[in-house]
Short mmCIF file of C-alpha atoms and ligand atoms in Angstrom, two decimals:
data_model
loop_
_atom_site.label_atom_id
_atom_site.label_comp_id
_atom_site.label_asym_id
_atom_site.label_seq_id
_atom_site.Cartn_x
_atom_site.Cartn_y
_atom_site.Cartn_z
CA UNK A 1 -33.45 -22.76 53.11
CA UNK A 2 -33.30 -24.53 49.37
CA UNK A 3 -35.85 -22.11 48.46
CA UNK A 4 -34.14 -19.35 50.01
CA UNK A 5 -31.09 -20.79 47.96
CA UNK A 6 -32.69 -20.91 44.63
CA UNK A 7 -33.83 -17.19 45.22
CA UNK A 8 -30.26 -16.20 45.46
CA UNK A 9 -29.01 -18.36 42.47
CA UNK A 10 -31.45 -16.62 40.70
CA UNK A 11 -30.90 -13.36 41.40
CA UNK A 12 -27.26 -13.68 40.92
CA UNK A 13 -27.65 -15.32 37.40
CA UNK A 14 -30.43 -12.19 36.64
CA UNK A 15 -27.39 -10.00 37.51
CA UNK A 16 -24.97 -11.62 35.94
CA UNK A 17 -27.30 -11.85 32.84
CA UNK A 18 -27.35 -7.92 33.52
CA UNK A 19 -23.95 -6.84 33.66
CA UNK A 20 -22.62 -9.05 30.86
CA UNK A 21 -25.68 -7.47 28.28
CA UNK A 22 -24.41 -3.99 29.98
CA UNK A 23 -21.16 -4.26 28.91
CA UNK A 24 -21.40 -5.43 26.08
CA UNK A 25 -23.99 -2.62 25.49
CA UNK A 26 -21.50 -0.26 26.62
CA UNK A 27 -18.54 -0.94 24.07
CA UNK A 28 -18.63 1.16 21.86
CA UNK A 29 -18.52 -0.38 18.11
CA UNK A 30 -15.87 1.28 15.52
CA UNK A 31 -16.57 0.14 12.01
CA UNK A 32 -13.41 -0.27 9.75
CA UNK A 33 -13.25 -0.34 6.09
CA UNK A 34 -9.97 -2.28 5.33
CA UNK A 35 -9.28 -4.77 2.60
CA UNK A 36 -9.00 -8.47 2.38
CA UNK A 37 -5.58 -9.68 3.94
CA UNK A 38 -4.27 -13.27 3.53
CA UNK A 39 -1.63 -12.91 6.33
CA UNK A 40 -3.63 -12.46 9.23
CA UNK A 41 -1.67 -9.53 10.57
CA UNK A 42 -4.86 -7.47 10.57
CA UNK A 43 -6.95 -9.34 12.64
CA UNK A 44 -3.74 -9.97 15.28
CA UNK A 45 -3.71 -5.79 15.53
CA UNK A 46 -7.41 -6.11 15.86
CA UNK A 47 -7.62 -8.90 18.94
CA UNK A 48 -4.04 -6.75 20.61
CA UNK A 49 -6.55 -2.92 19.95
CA UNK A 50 -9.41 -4.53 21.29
CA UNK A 51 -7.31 -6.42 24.50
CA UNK A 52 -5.44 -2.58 25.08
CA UNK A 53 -9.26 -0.95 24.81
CA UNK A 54 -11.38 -3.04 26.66
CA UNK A 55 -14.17 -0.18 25.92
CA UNK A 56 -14.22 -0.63 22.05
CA UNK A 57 -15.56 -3.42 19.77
CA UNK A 58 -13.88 -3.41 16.04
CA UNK A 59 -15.94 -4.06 12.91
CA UNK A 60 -14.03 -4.83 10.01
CA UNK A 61 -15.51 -4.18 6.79
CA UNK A 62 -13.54 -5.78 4.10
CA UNK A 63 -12.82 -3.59 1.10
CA UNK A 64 -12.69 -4.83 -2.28
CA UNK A 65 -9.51 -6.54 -3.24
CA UNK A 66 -8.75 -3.99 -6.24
CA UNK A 67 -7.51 -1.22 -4.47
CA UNK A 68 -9.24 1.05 -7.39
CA UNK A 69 -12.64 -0.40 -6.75
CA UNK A 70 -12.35 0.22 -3.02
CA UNK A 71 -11.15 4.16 -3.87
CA UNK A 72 -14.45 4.78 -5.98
CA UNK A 73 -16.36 2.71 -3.30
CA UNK A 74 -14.89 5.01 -0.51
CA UNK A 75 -15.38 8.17 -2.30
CA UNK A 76 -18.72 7.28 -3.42
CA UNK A 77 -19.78 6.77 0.64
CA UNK A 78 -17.69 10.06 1.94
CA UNK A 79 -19.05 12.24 -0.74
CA UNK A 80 -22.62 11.10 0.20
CA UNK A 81 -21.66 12.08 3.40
CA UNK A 82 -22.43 9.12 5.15
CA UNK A 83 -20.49 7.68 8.37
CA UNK A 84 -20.86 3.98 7.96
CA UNK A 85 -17.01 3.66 8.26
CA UNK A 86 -15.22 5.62 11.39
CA UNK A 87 -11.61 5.20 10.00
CA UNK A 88 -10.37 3.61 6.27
CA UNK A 89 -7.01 2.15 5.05
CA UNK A 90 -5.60 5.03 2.90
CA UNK A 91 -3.24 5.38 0.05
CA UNK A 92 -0.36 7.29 -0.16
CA UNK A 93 -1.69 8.77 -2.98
CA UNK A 94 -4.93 10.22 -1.55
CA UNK A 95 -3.96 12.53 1.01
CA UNK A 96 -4.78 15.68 -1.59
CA UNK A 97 -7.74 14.11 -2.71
CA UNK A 98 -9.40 13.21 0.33
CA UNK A 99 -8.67 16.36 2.73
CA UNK A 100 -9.40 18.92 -0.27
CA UNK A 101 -12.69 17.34 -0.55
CA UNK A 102 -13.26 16.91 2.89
CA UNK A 103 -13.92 13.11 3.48
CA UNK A 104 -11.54 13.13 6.20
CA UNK A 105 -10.39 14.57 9.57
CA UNK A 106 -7.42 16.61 10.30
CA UNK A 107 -5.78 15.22 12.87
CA UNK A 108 -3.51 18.01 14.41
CA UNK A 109 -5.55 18.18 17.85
CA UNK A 110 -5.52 14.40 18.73
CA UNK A 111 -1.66 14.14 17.93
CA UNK A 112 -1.28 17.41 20.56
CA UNK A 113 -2.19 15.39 23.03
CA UNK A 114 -0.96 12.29 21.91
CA UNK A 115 2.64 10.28 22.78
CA UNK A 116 3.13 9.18 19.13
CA UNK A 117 5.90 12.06 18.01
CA UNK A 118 5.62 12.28 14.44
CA UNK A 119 9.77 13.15 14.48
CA UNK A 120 10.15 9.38 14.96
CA UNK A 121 8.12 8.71 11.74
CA UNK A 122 9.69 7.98 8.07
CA UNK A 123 9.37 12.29 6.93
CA UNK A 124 8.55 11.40 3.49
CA UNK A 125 5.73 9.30 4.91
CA UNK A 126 5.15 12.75 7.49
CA UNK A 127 4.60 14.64 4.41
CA UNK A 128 2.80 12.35 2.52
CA UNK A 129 0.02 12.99 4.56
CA UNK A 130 0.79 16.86 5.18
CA UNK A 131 -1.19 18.81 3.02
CA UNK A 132 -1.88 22.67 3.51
CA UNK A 133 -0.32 22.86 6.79
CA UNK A 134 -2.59 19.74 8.83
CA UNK A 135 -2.15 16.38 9.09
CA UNK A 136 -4.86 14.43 7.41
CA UNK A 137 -4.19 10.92 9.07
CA UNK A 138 -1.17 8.77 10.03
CA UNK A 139 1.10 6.64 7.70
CA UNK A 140 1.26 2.64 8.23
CA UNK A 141 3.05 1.21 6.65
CA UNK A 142 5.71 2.04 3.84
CA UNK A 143 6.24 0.28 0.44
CA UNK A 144 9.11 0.66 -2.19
CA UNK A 145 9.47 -1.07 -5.94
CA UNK A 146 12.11 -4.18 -5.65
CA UNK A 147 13.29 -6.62 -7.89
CA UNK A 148 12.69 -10.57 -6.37
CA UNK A 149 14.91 -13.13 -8.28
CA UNK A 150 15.79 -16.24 -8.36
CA UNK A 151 19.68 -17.17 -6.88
CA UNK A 152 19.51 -20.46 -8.00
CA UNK A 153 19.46 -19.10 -11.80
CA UNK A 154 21.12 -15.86 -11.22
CA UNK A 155 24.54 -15.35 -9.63
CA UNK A 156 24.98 -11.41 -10.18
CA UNK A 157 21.35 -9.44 -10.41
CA UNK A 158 21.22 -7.26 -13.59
CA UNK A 159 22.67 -3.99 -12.96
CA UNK A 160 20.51 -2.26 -16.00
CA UNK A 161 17.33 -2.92 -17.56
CA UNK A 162 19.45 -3.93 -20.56
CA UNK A 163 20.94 -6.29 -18.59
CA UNK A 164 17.51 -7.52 -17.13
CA UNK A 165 16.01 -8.45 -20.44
CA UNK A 166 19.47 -10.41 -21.60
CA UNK A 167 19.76 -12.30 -17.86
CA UNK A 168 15.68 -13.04 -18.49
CA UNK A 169 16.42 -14.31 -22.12
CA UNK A 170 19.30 -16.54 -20.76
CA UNK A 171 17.99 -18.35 -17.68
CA UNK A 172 14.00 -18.46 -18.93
CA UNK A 173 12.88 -22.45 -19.48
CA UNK A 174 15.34 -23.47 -17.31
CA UNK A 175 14.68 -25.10 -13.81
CA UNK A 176 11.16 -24.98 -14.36
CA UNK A 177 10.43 -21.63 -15.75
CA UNK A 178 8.58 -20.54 -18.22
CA UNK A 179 8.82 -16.80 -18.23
CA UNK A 180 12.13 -14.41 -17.74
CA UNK A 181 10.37 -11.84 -15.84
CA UNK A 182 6.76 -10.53 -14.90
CA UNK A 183 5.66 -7.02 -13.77
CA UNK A 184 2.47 -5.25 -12.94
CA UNK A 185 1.00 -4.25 -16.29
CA UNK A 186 -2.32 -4.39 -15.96
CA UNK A 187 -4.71 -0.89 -16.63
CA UNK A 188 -4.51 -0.02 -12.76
CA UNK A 189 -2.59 2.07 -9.92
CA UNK A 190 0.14 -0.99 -10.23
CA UNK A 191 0.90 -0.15 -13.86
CA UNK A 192 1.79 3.70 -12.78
CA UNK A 193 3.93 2.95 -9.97
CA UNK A 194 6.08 0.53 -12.41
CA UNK A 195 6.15 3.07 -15.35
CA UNK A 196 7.11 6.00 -12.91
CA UNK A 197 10.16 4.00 -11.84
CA UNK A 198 10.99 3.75 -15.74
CA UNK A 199 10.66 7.10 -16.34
CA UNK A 200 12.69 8.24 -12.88
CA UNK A 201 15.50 5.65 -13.73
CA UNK A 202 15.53 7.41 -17.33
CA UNK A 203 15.35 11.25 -15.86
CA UNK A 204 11.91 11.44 -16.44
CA UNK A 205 9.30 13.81 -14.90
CA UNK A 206 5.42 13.80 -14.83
CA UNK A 207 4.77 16.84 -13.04
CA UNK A 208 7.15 19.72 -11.35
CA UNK A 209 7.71 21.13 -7.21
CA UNK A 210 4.90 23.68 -8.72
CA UNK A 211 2.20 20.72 -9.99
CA UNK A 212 2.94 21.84 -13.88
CA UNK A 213 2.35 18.83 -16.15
CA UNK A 214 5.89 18.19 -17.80
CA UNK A 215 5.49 14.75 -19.29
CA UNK A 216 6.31 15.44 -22.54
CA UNK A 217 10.21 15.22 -21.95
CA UNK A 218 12.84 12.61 -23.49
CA UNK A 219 13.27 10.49 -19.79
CA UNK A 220 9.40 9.31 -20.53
CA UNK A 221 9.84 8.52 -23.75
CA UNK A 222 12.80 6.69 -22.82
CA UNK A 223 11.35 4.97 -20.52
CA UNK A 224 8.24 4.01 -22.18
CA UNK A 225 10.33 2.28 -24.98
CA UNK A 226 11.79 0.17 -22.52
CA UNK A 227 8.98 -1.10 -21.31
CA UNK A 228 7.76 -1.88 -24.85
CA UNK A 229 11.24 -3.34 -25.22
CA UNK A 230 10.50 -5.58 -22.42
CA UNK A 231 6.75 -6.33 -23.12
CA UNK A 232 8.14 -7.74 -26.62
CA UNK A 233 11.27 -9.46 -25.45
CA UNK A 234 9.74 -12.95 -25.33
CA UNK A 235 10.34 -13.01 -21.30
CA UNK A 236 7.07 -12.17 -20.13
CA UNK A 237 3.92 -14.01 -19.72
CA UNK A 238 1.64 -13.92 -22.80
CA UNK A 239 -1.43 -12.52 -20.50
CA UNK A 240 0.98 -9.87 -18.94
CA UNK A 241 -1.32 -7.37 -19.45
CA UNK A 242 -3.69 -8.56 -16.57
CA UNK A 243 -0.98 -9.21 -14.18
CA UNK A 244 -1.52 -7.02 -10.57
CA UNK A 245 0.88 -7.54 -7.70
CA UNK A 246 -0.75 -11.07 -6.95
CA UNK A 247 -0.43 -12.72 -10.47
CA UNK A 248 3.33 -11.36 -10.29
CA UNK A 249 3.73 -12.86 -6.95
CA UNK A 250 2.07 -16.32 -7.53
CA UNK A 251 4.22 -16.94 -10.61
CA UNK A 252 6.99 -16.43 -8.33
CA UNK A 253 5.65 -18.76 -5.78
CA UNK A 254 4.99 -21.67 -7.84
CA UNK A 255 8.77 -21.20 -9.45
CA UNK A 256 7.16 -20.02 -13.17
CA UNK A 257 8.91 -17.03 -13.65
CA UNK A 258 12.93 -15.85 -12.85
CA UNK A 259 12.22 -12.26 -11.84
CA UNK A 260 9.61 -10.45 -10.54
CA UNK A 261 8.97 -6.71 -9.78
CA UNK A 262 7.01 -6.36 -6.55
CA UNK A 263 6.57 -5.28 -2.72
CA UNK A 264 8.98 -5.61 0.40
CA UNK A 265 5.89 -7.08 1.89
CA UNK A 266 5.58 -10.28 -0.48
CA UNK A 267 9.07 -11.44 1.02
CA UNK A 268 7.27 -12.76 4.08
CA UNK A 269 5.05 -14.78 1.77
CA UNK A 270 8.11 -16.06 -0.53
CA UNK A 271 10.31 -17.08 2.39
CA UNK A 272 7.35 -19.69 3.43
CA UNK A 273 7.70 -23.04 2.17
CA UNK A 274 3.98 -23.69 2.91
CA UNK A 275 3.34 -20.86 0.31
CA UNK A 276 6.52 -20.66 -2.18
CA UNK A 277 7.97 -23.43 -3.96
CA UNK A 278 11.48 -20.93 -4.08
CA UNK A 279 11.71 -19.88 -0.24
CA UNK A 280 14.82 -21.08 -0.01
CA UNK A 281 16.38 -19.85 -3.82
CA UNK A 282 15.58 -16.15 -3.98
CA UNK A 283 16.73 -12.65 -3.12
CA UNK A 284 15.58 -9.47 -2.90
CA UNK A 285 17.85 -6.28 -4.22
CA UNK A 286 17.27 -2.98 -6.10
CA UNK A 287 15.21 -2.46 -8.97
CA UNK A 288 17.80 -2.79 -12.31
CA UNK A 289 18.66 1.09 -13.53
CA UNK A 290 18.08 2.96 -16.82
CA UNK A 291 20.60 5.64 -18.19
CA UNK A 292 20.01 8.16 -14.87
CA UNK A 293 20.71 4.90 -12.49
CA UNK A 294 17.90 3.35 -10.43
CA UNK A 295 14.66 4.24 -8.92
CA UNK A 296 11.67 2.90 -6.56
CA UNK A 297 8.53 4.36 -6.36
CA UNK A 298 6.94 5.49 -2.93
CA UNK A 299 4.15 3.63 -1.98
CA UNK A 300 2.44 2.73 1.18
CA UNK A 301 -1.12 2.90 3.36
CA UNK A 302 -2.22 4.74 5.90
CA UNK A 303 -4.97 5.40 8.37
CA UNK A 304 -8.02 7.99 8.36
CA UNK A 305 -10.68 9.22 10.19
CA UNK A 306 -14.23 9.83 8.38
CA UNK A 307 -15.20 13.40 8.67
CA UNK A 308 -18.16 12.36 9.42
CA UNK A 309 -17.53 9.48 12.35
CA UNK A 310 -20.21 9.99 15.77
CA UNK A 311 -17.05 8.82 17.25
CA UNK A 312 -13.73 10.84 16.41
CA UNK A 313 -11.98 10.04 19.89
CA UNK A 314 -12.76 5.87 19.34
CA UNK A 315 -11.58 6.25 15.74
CA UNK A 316 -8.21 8.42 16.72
CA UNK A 317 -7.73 5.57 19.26
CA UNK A 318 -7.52 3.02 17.04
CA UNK A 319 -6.00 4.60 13.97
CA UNK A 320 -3.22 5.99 16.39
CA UNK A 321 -2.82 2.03 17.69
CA UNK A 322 -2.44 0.67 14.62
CA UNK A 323 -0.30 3.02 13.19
CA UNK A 324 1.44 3.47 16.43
CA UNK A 325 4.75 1.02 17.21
CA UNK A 326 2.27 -2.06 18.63
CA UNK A 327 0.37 -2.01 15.48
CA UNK A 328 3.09 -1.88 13.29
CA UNK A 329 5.33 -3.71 14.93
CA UNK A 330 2.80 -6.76 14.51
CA UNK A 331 2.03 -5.74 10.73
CA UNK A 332 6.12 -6.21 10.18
CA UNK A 333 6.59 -9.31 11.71
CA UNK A 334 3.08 -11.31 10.60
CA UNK A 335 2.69 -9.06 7.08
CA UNK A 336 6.12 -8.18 6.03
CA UNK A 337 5.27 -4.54 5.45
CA UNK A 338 8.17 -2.03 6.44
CA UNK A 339 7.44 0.60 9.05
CA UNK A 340 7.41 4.28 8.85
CA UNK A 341 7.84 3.86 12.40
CA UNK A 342 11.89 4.25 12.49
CA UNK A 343 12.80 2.91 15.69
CA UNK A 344 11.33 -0.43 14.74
CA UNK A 345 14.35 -0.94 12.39
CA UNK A 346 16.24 -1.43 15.42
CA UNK A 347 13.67 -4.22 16.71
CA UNK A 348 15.93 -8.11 16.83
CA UNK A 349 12.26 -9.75 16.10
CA UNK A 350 11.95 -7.61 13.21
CA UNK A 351 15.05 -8.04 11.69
CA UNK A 352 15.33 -11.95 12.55
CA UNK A 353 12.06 -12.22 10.29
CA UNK A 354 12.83 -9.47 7.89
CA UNK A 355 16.49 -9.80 7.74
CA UNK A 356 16.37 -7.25 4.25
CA UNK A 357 15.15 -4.64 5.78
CA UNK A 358 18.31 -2.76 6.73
CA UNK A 359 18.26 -2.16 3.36
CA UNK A 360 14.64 -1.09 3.11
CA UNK A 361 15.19 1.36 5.53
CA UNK A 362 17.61 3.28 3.23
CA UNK A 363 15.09 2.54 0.32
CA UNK A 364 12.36 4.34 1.48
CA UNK A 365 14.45 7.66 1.96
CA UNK A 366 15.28 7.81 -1.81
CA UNK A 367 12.08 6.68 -3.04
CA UNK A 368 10.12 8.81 -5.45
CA UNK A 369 6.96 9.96 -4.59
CA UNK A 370 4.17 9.99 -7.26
CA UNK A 371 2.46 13.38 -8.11
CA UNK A 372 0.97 15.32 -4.77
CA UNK A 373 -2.62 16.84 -6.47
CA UNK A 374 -5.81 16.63 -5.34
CA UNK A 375 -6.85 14.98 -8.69
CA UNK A 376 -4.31 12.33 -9.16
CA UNK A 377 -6.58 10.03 -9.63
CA UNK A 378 -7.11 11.17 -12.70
CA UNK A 379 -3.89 12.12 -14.29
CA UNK A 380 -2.81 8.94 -12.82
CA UNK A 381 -5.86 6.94 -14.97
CA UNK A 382 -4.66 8.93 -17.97
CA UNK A 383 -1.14 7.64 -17.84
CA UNK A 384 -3.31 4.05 -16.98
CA UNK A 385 -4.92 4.03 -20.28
CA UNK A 386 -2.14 5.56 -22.29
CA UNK A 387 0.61 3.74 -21.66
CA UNK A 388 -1.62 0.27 -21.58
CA UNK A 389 -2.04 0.71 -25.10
CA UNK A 390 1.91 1.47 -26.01
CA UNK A 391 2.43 -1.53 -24.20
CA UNK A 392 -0.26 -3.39 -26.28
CA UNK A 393 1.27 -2.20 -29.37
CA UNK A 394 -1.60 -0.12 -30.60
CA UNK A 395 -0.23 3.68 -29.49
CA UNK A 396 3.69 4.92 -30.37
CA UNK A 397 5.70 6.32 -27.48
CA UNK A 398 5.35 9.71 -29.22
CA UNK A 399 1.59 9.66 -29.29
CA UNK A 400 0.80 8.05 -26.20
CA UNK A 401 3.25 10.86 -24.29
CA UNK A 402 1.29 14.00 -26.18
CA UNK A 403 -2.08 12.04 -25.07
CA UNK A 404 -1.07 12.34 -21.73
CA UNK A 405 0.64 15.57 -21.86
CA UNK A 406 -2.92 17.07 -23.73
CA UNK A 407 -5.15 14.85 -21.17
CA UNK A 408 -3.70 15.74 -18.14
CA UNK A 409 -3.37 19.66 -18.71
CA UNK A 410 -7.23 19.73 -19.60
CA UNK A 411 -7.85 18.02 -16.43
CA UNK A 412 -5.57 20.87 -14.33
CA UNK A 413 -7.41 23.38 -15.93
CA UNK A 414 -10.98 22.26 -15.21
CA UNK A 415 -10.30 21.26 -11.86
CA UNK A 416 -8.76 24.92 -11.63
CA UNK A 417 -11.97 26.61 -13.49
C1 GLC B 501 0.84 -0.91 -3.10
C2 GLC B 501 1.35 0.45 -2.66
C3 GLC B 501 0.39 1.52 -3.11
C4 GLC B 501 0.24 1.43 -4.61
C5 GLC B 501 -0.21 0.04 -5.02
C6 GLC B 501 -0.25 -0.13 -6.53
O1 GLC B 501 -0.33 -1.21 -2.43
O2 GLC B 501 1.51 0.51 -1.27
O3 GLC B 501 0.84 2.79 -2.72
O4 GLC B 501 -0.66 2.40 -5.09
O5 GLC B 501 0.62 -0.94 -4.50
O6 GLC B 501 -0.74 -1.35 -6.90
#
């Protein structure tokens, strides 16, 4: 009988032994390339995919934490070919890029079939990822330029950028401060998406509806001496010139600087008194205006699917989940990131932890987009370089604006040879 027993036990723990190494043989692994995130949201959407879709296993890749680095990196792996990621976070900005050289998978026949209706999506979001007719992925989440400052120092926010640099003169040095204002000047994406809000606030264009270069127009120039005005008004940090989003945001934090220009999503970190000495002294409003009022720039991340993924049904059923209103709706309340997801702006847990984005939601229709080409990432690097070295004193606003004018049509016209 014991024997008998012992038989049984072991056959039972065999089979058990069995089916657990089955299953886990039989999920099926989706690797994600997605970059470092210090709020945790990610891996909540991950845990809530993988509970929903028992059948897959997530493998999250961590990108590099420049978000240029982790473009070349990407680019470098999908022009190879090569399928080590299924799906990738994607800019806003790479839509042209990425489906003209054809890294990534339309993704017209999934959404056919699908229950996510792209009518209840942000449109300008729709059509950032609409290029030639297809959809080349889904949009996240959505991101427009905002001025943080501090309401302990400032009763009225500066209506102009005139206005900005006086307000930053008067209340730097005191209650701790040290620095007026701080923006994201460093040679990067960061520095483009500032100086294009300069140059819309000032009537400025970069390129036209037809994807003409027309940079070399009074609005940039404008705008371009502002920023020098700025960069030399004694209100910024000395090192300005290597500040990204997270230098901006950390001299916020620790209560060093009055005003910062940044992200909807950083509010979620500057409301926590664990992580911000101001959580309880700040607001967040519209950037200040220049001569043709004010302007945000469009930015945001989305999902895509590798051309090349073994897998395209897995990698649709995740990308659609994330983007889709669980995902998001997780990413707004852990992250802070505004949906393109519309509905969600009705959501009371959204709003009770994001009470600012009624505005936001208004925000992101007016925003303005940056140039829709398949190479700008490279007119983009030549406003990087060129307007770096106005603001580092060793270009003039006239030169630096014919350098880019001369740069970027040479790059049009080999990219058209
Ligand atoms: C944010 C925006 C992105 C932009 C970047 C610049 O991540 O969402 O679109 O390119 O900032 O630093």
């Amino acid at each position: 009988m014991k024997r008998s027993i012992s038989i049984i036990l072991a056959l039972v723990f065999a089979f058990s032994l069995f089916a657990v190494s089955s299953l886990a043989e039989e999920k099926t692994v989706i690797n994600l390339f997605y970059g470092t995130d210090s709020t945790g949201a990610m891996q909540k959407i991950i845990d809530a995919f993988e509970a929903a879709y028992p059948q897959y296993k997530v493998n999250w890749i961590e990108a590099p934490a420049s978000q240029d680095t982790a473009h070349d990196m990407l680019v470098t792996s999908l022009a190879a070919g090569e399928s080590i990621y299924d799906v990738f976070s994607c800019n806003v900005i790479w839509p042209a890029e990425f489906s003209q050289a054809g890294y990534c998978l339309a993704v017209d026949r999934f959404l056919d079939e699908s229950d996510l209706d792209m009518d209840d999506f942000s449109q300008g979001y729709v059509n950032a990822y609409t290029f030639q007719g297809k959809m080349w992925g889904l949009p996240w989440y959505g991101n427009v330029g905002v001025l943080y400052y501090r309401t302990d120092l400032i009763e009225t926010p500066p209506a102009t950028w005139d206005d900005m640099i006086e307000t930053a003169k008067a209340v730097k040095g005191k209650e701790g401060t040290t620095y007026g204002y701080a923006l994201q000047a460093a040679q990067y994406e960061g520095l483009v998406c500032n100086a294009l809000e300069f140059i819309a606030s000032y009537g400025g264009t970069v390129v036209d509806g037809e994807g003409n270069i027309t940079i070399n127009n009074d609005g940039v120039r404008a705008a371009l001496t502002e920023m020098k005005k700025i960069v030399d008004a004694g209100i910024v940090p000395e090192n300005f010139s290597s500040f990204m989003e997270n230098e901006c945001q950390m001299a916020f934090s620790n209560g060093d600087v009055a005003m910062i220009r940044a992200w909807p999503g950083y509010f979620a970190t500057a409301v926590n008194p664990e992580a911000s000495k101001v959580s309880d002294k700040f607001a967040v409003t519209m950037l200040p205006a220049g001569s043709a009022g004010s302007a945000a720039t469009l930015g945001g991340w989305g999902w895509m699917i590798n051309k090349n993924s073994a897998q395209p049904q897995a990698a649709w059923d995740f990308i659609s989940y994330v983007t889709g209103p669980e995902g998001q709706k997780i990413n707004a309340i852990v992250a802070g990131q505004l949906p393109t997801y519309m509905p969600l702006y009705e959501d009371e847990e959204i709003l009770a932890a994001n009470p600012h984005f009624s505005y936001m939601k208004d925000a992101i229709g007016v925003a303005v987009a940056r140039p829709v080409s398949p190479i700008y990432t490279a007119l983009s690097e030549s406003m990087q370089i060129n307007i770096s070295a106005v603001l580092a004193g060793t270009m003039s606003v006239d030169d630096a604006v014919a350098a880019m004018e001369k740069e970027m049509n040479e790059k049009l016209a080999e990219y058209n040879k």
